[in-house]
C-alpha positions as CSV (number, residue, x, y, z in Angstrom):
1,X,15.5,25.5,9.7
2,X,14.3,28.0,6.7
3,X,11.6,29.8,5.4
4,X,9.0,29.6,2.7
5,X,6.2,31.5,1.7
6,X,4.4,33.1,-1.7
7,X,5.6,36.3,-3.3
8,X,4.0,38.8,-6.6
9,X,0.7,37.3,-5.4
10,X,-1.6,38.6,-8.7
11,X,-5.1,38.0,-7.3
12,X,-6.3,39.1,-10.8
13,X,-4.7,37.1,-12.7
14,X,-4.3,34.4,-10.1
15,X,-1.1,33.5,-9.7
16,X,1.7,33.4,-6.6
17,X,5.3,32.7,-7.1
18,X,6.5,30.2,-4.8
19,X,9.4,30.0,-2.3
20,X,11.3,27.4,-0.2
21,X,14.5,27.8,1.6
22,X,16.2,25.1,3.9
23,X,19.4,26.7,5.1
24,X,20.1,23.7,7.9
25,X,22.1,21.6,5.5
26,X,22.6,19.0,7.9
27,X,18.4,18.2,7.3
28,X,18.5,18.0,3.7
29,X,16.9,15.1,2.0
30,X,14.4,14.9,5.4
31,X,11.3,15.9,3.6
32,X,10.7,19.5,5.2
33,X,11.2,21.6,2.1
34,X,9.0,18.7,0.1
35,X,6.3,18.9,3.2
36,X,6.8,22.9,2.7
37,X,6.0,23.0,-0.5
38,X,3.0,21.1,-0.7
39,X,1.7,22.8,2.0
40,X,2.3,26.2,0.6
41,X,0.8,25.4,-2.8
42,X,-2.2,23.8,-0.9
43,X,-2.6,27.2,0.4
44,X,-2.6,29.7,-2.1
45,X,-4.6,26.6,-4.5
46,X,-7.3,26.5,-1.4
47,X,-7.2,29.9,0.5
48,X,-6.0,32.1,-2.1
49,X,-8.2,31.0,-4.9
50,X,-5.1,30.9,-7.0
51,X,-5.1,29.0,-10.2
52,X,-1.1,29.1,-11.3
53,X,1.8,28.8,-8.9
54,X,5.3,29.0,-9.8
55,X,9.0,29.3,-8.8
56,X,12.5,29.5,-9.9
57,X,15.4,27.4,-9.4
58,X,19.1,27.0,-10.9
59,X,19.1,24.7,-14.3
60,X,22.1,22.7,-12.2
61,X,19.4,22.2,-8.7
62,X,18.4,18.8,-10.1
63,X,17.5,17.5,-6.5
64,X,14.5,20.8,-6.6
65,X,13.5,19.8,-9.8
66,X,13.0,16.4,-8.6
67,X,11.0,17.6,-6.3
68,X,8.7,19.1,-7.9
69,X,8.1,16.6,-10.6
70,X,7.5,14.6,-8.2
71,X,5.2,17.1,-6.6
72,X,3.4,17.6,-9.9
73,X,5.2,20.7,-11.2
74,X,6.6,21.1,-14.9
75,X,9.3,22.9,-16.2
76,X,7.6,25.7,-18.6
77,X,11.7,26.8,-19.4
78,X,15.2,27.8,-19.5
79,X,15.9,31.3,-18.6
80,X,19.6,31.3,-19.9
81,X,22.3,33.1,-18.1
82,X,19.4,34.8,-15.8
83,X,20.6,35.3,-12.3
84,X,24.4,36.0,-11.0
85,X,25.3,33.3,-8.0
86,X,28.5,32.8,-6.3
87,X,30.5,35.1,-8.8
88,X,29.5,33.6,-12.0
89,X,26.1,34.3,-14.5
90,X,23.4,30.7,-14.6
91,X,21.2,29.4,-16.0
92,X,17.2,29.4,-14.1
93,X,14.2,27.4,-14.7
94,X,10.6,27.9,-14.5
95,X,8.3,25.6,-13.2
96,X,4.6,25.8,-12.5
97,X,1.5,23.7,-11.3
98,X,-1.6,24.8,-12.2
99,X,-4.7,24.0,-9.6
100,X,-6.4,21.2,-11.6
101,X,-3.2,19.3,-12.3
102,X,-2.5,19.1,-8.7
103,X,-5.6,18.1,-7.7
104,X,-5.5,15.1,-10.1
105,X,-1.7,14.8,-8.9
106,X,-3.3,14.2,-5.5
107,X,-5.9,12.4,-6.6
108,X,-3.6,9.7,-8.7
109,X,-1.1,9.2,-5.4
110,X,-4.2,9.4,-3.2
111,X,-2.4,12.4,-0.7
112,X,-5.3,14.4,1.2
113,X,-5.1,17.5,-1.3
């Protein structure tokens, strides 16, 4: 149904950038790619030893950014006219979580973290 995973893992610095894909339309709006994405942060936060995780999403994906607010994440900013998609140049933003706000975004919603 997709993939997902962490990419430019920096174990020095540590930090992971953050991927989800769900290419099966049809299951959008299930709860996999939210599920996948705690999961994956959980990881690199836990197994990793990572303190910073981030990603990238179009400025117009307002159902990712949702999200991820609601996940705890905050969009650090815009990178304008960053990335060329479907023949035209967009907008992208940056969001991040760093460990100790999603533990205490875990701990406020009570979820197992």
């Amino acid at each position: 149904i997709g993939f997902c995973g962490l990419l430019n893992i920096e174990l020095k610095v540590r930090k992971a950038e953050l991927y989800v894909t769900i290419g099966a339309k049809e299951i959008w709006g299930s709860g996999f790619g939210r599920d996948a994405w705690n999961l994956i942060t959980q990881f690199g936060f836990w197994e990793l030893g990572l303190e910073r995780i981030y990603c990238y999403t179009l400025a117009e994906n307002e159902a990712m950014q949702k999200i991820c607010q609601n996940l705890g994440w905050t969009i650090e900013g815009r990178l304008r006219k960053d990335i060329f998609s479907h023949g035209i140049t967009k907008d992208r933003l940056i969001l991040s979580i760093l460990r100790d706000e999603w533990i205490a975004h875990h701990e406020r919603n009570n979820i197992n973290a």
